[in-house]
Amino acid sequence: MPKKGGYRKKKRTHVEEDPDDDEYIPKSFIIRRGKIGRFATELVKDMRNCMYPNTAINLHERKNNSLKDFLGVSGMYGVTHMMIFTATEKSNYMRLIKNPKGPTLTFRIKDYCLSKDIISFNQEHKRKNKIFTEKFTTAPLLVMSGFNNLEEDDSFKLVTAMLQSLFPPLNVEKIKLDECKRVVLFNLIRPDDGTAPYIEFRHYALHARQRDVNRGIKRLVNNSRLPNLSRMGDIADYILGKKAGYYSSESEADDLPNSKVELAQDFQGKKKSSNVAIRLYEVGPRMKLDLLKIQEGFCSGNVIYHQLVQKSKKEILETSRELKKKRKAKEERKKEQEENIKKKEKELGFDSESELEEVDESKLTRKQRAARKKKVAEVTNLKKVKFAEDKEEVF
């Protein structure tokens, strides 16, 4: 307590965040379009939990919301990516988009498994570890396997760049081990039968277990409940008895020489420079993604790669020329519309839009107000027609 007549000074106990760091953190919207089914909607929720905290976890989509609405809001909140889930009669699809101008990657979801199914399968892990019920407040780490030694023309080179930009970059000098709680794995698999390669997506939780400790003591330390020693004369009977000899295959895996790691910082209650075994527990979801199509723009534009349609170099050049012609025609149309609006404004007696706003209507008579309203309506109708013609379709 301060002295009588003194004043209290509040001490700031929380760590002040650096505003410059937030600029380099990628953020995402994970949404669904159309009717995708009950299980696919749960998959969307699981993916939001996986990408938390750099995604909108409680985002509500409506039928009248278009992708342009999400794109307009994403610029306000600094959202860099979109993950869109759709469905057809044949299969489910996932589109990964870089805001605001693409590219767009379209994947076919071959198989998927929800988080609740994976956790219910591992009931023993769920009882012993709190890692399954913990709410993660840090972004997952990215691990990519099978993406090395890609050719220059390989379409998966662009996929690697997109996946790397989806997660925040790691700074080895500033990273803290307490922030490393989860791992996201993208594994590129090329089958031997010559079929198209696909990507496996897995989500794991990290857990550290003490090493270089007797099995009986390790069992006593890792057990969350107090053991029943009523039938034993000493605690040594519990540690060295027959009950201590039963271990699962997972506990025996801790004794492997490659699983030993020396901690550089304090991690999950383990002190610095202590030997631990890093364990991975799968928390889901799980997906098999088949790359179907790559487009240049935001859900539109030239198709760079298509799994089912293969074009020759001549056909690719022709499509690019047609797109250039369409862009030129669109620019010419815009110029003509702007010139027509200026001509119409001069015919109506207004040289610019500012003159319409600067007029004080309180000083005008009724007839002058009515005439001015007609002129303003004609100019605004011209602009509405212009905007309707310039409007781009997202799909």
Short mmCIF file of C-alpha atoms in Angstrom, two decimals, residues 23-223:
data_model
loop_
_atom_site.label_atom_id
_atom_site.label_comp_id
_atom_site.label_asym_id
_atom_site.label_seq_id
_atom_site.Cartn_x
_atom_site.Cartn_y
_atom_site.Cartn_z
CA GLU A 23 2.73 -7.23 -40.57
CA TYR A 24 4.63 -10.40 -41.43
CA ILE A 25 2.08 -12.85 -39.98
CA PRO A 26 -0.12 -14.40 -42.70
CA LYS A 27 -3.82 -14.64 -41.88
CA SER A 28 -6.54 -16.66 -43.55
CA PHE A 29 -10.28 -17.06 -44.02
CA ILE A 30 -11.55 -20.67 -44.07
CA ILE A 31 -15.05 -20.73 -45.54
CA ARG A 32 -17.46 -23.07 -47.31
CA ARG A 33 -19.50 -22.38 -50.43
CA GLY A 34 -22.81 -24.08 -51.11
CA LYS A 35 -24.05 -27.30 -49.52
CA ILE A 36 -21.12 -29.52 -48.60
CA GLY A 37 -22.68 -31.89 -46.07
CA ARG A 38 -22.47 -32.35 -42.31
CA PHE A 39 -19.08 -34.06 -42.17
CA ALA A 40 -17.43 -31.56 -44.51
CA THR A 41 -18.68 -28.67 -42.36
CA GLU A 42 -17.01 -30.33 -39.36
CA LEU A 43 -13.86 -30.58 -41.46
CA VAL A 44 -14.02 -26.80 -41.98
CA LYS A 45 -14.23 -26.29 -38.21
CA ASP A 46 -11.28 -28.62 -37.65
CA MET A 47 -9.21 -26.69 -40.18
CA ARG A 48 -10.06 -23.45 -38.41
CA ASN A 49 -8.86 -24.95 -35.14
CA CYS A 50 -5.72 -26.12 -36.89
CA MET A 51 -4.92 -22.67 -38.33
CA TYR A 52 -5.80 -20.85 -35.09
CA PRO A 53 -4.93 -18.12 -33.99
CA ASN A 54 -4.22 -16.66 -37.44
CA THR A 55 -7.71 -17.33 -38.79
CA ALA A 56 -11.28 -16.27 -38.03
CA ILE A 57 -12.44 -19.23 -35.93
CA ASN A 58 -16.05 -18.01 -35.48
CA LEU A 59 -16.66 -16.82 -39.03
CA HIS A 60 -20.32 -17.12 -40.10
CA GLU A 61 -21.07 -17.42 -43.82
CA ARG A 62 -24.40 -16.46 -45.35
CA LYS A 63 -26.01 -17.43 -48.63
CA ASN A 64 -25.94 -13.86 -49.94
CA ASN A 65 -22.23 -13.39 -49.14
CA SER A 66 -20.08 -13.45 -52.27
CA LEU A 67 -16.34 -13.91 -52.51
CA LYS A 68 -16.02 -10.20 -53.28
CA ASP A 69 -17.46 -9.46 -49.83
CA PHE A 70 -14.81 -11.61 -48.15
CA LEU A 71 -12.13 -10.11 -50.38
CA GLY A 72 -13.15 -6.57 -49.42
CA VAL A 73 -13.06 -7.40 -45.70
CA SER A 74 -9.75 -9.25 -45.99
CA GLY A 75 -7.93 -6.06 -46.98
CA MET A 76 -9.25 -4.36 -43.85
CA TYR A 77 -8.08 -7.11 -41.47
CA GLY A 78 -4.86 -8.03 -43.27
CA VAL A 79 -6.05 -11.46 -44.45
CA THR A 80 -3.55 -12.84 -46.96
CA HIS A 81 -5.08 -16.23 -47.89
CA MET A 82 -8.45 -17.91 -48.38
CA MET A 83 -9.27 -21.59 -48.02
CA ILE A 84 -12.61 -22.45 -49.65
CA PHE A 85 -14.36 -25.83 -49.33
CA THR A 86 -16.93 -26.87 -51.93
CA ALA A 87 -18.64 -30.12 -52.90
CA THR A 88 -20.17 -31.78 -55.95
CA GLU A 89 -21.86 -35.12 -56.51
CA LYS A 90 -18.49 -36.77 -57.16
CA SER A 91 -16.22 -35.44 -54.41
CA ASN A 92 -15.22 -32.54 -52.16
CA TYR A 93 -12.82 -29.80 -53.22
CA MET A 94 -10.55 -27.29 -51.52
CA ARG A 95 -9.28 -24.07 -53.06
CA LEU A 96 -6.26 -22.24 -51.66
CA ILE A 97 -6.10 -18.61 -52.81
CA LYS A 98 -3.57 -15.81 -52.31
CA ASN A 99 -5.29 -12.47 -51.80
CA PRO A 100 -6.05 -10.31 -53.70
CA LYS A 101 -4.84 -11.34 -57.17
CA GLY A 102 -4.11 -15.05 -56.90
CA PRO A 103 -2.88 -17.57 -57.77
CA THR A 104 -5.59 -20.15 -57.03
CA LEU A 105 -4.84 -23.81 -56.28
CA THR A 106 -7.71 -26.29 -56.60
CA PHE A 107 -7.39 -29.63 -54.78
CA ARG A 108 -9.65 -32.66 -54.87
CA ILE A 109 -10.08 -34.15 -51.38
CA LYS A 110 -9.63 -37.88 -51.94
CA ASP A 111 -9.99 -38.94 -48.28
CA TYR A 112 -10.34 -37.13 -44.98
CA CYS A 113 -10.72 -37.96 -41.31
CA LEU A 114 -12.09 -35.64 -38.62
CA SER A 115 -10.34 -34.68 -35.40
CA LYS A 116 -12.94 -36.30 -33.16
CA ASP A 117 -12.44 -39.67 -34.87
CA ILE A 118 -8.66 -39.54 -34.49
CA ILE A 119 -8.84 -38.52 -30.82
CA SER A 120 -11.47 -41.14 -30.01
CA PHE A 121 -9.22 -43.78 -31.57
CA ASN A 122 -6.42 -42.75 -29.18
CA GLN A 123 -8.38 -42.89 -25.91
CA GLU A 124 -5.29 -43.85 -23.91
CA HIS A 125 -3.45 -40.72 -25.02
CA LYS A 126 -6.52 -38.64 -24.30
CA ARG A 127 -6.65 -39.81 -20.66
CA LYS A 128 -2.95 -39.48 -19.96
CA ASN A 129 -2.17 -36.20 -21.68
CA LYS A 130 -3.84 -32.81 -21.44
CA ILE A 131 -2.52 -31.94 -24.87
CA PHE A 132 -5.82 -32.96 -26.51
CA THR A 133 -7.98 -30.62 -24.43
CA GLU A 134 -5.54 -27.71 -24.48
CA LYS A 135 -6.51 -24.60 -26.42
CA PHE A 136 -3.52 -23.66 -28.55
CA THR A 137 -2.67 -19.98 -28.71
CA THR A 138 0.31 -20.21 -31.07
CA ALA A 139 0.54 -21.03 -34.75
CA PRO A 140 1.66 -24.53 -35.81
CA LEU A 141 5.08 -25.29 -37.26
CA LEU A 142 5.29 -26.28 -40.93
CA VAL A 143 7.06 -29.47 -42.02
CA MET A 144 7.24 -30.36 -45.72
CA SER A 145 8.41 -33.75 -46.95
CA GLY A 146 9.01 -34.92 -50.51
CA PHE A 147 9.11 -31.42 -52.04
CA ASN A 148 12.88 -31.40 -52.61
CA ASN A 149 14.64 -31.70 -55.99
CA LEU A 150 11.65 -30.48 -58.00
CA GLU A 151 12.10 -29.59 -61.66
CA GLU A 152 11.67 -26.00 -62.86
CA ASP A 153 8.56 -26.86 -64.88
CA ASP A 154 7.02 -28.86 -62.03
CA SER A 155 3.70 -27.41 -60.86
CA PHE A 156 4.42 -28.44 -57.26
CA LYS A 157 7.09 -25.73 -57.06
CA LEU A 158 4.29 -23.16 -56.92
CA VAL A 159 2.45 -25.34 -54.40
CA THR A 160 5.47 -25.29 -52.07
CA ALA A 161 5.66 -21.49 -52.25
CA MET A 162 1.93 -21.18 -51.48
CA LEU A 163 2.08 -23.57 -48.52
CA GLN A 164 5.13 -21.81 -47.08
CA SER A 165 3.43 -18.42 -47.35
CA LEU A 166 0.36 -19.78 -45.51
CA PHE A 167 2.28 -20.16 -42.22
CA PRO A 168 4.34 -17.54 -40.33
CA PRO A 169 8.10 -17.68 -40.95
CA LEU A 170 10.37 -18.96 -38.18
CA ASN A 171 13.11 -16.86 -36.64
CA VAL A 172 15.55 -19.28 -35.01
CA GLU A 173 17.13 -16.56 -32.88
CA LYS A 174 13.87 -15.25 -31.39
CA ILE A 175 11.72 -18.38 -31.24
CA LYS A 176 10.68 -19.79 -27.85
CA LEU A 177 10.23 -23.50 -27.26
CA ASP A 178 7.03 -22.89 -25.27
CA GLU A 179 5.45 -21.56 -28.47
CA CYS A 180 6.20 -24.80 -30.34
CA LYS A 181 3.12 -26.87 -29.52
CA ARG A 182 1.91 -28.22 -32.85
CA VAL A 183 3.23 -29.42 -36.20
CA VAL A 184 1.50 -29.44 -39.59
CA LEU A 185 2.90 -31.95 -42.09
CA PHE A 186 2.51 -31.82 -45.88
CA ASN A 187 3.91 -34.99 -47.43
CA LEU A 188 4.17 -35.27 -51.23
CA ILE A 189 3.72 -38.88 -52.34
CA ARG A 190 4.51 -40.09 -55.85
CA PRO A 191 2.96 -43.57 -56.37
CA ASP A 192 4.96 -46.27 -58.15
CA ASP A 193 2.06 -47.22 -60.43
CA GLY A 194 2.43 -43.98 -62.43
CA THR A 195 -0.71 -42.25 -61.14
CA ALA A 196 -0.79 -38.56 -60.29
CA PRO A 197 1.05 -37.53 -57.10
CA TYR A 198 -0.96 -36.38 -54.09
CA ILE A 199 -0.32 -34.58 -50.80
CA GLU A 200 -0.97 -35.98 -47.33
CA PHE A 201 -1.97 -33.46 -44.66
CA ARG A 202 -1.45 -34.33 -40.98
CA HIS A 203 -1.74 -32.32 -37.75
CA TYR A 204 0.26 -33.32 -34.66
CA ALA A 205 0.72 -32.06 -31.12
CA LEU A 206 4.17 -31.96 -29.50
CA HIS A 207 4.82 -33.45 -26.09
CA ALA A 208 8.10 -33.86 -24.18
CA ARG A 209 8.74 -36.83 -21.87
CA GLN A 210 11.60 -37.15 -19.41
CA ARG A 211 14.51 -39.44 -20.36
CA ASP A 212 17.48 -40.98 -18.54
CA VAL A 213 15.17 -41.92 -15.67
CA ASN A 214 14.34 -45.36 -14.31
CA ARG A 215 11.14 -46.82 -15.76
CA GLY A 216 9.52 -47.17 -12.38
CA ILE A 217 10.27 -43.57 -11.40
CA LYS A 218 9.13 -42.39 -14.83
CA ARG A 219 5.84 -44.24 -14.33
CA LEU A 220 5.43 -42.59 -10.93
CA VAL A 221 6.20 -39.10 -12.28
CA ASN A 222 4.04 -39.33 -15.42
CA ASN A 223 1.03 -40.69 -13.52
#
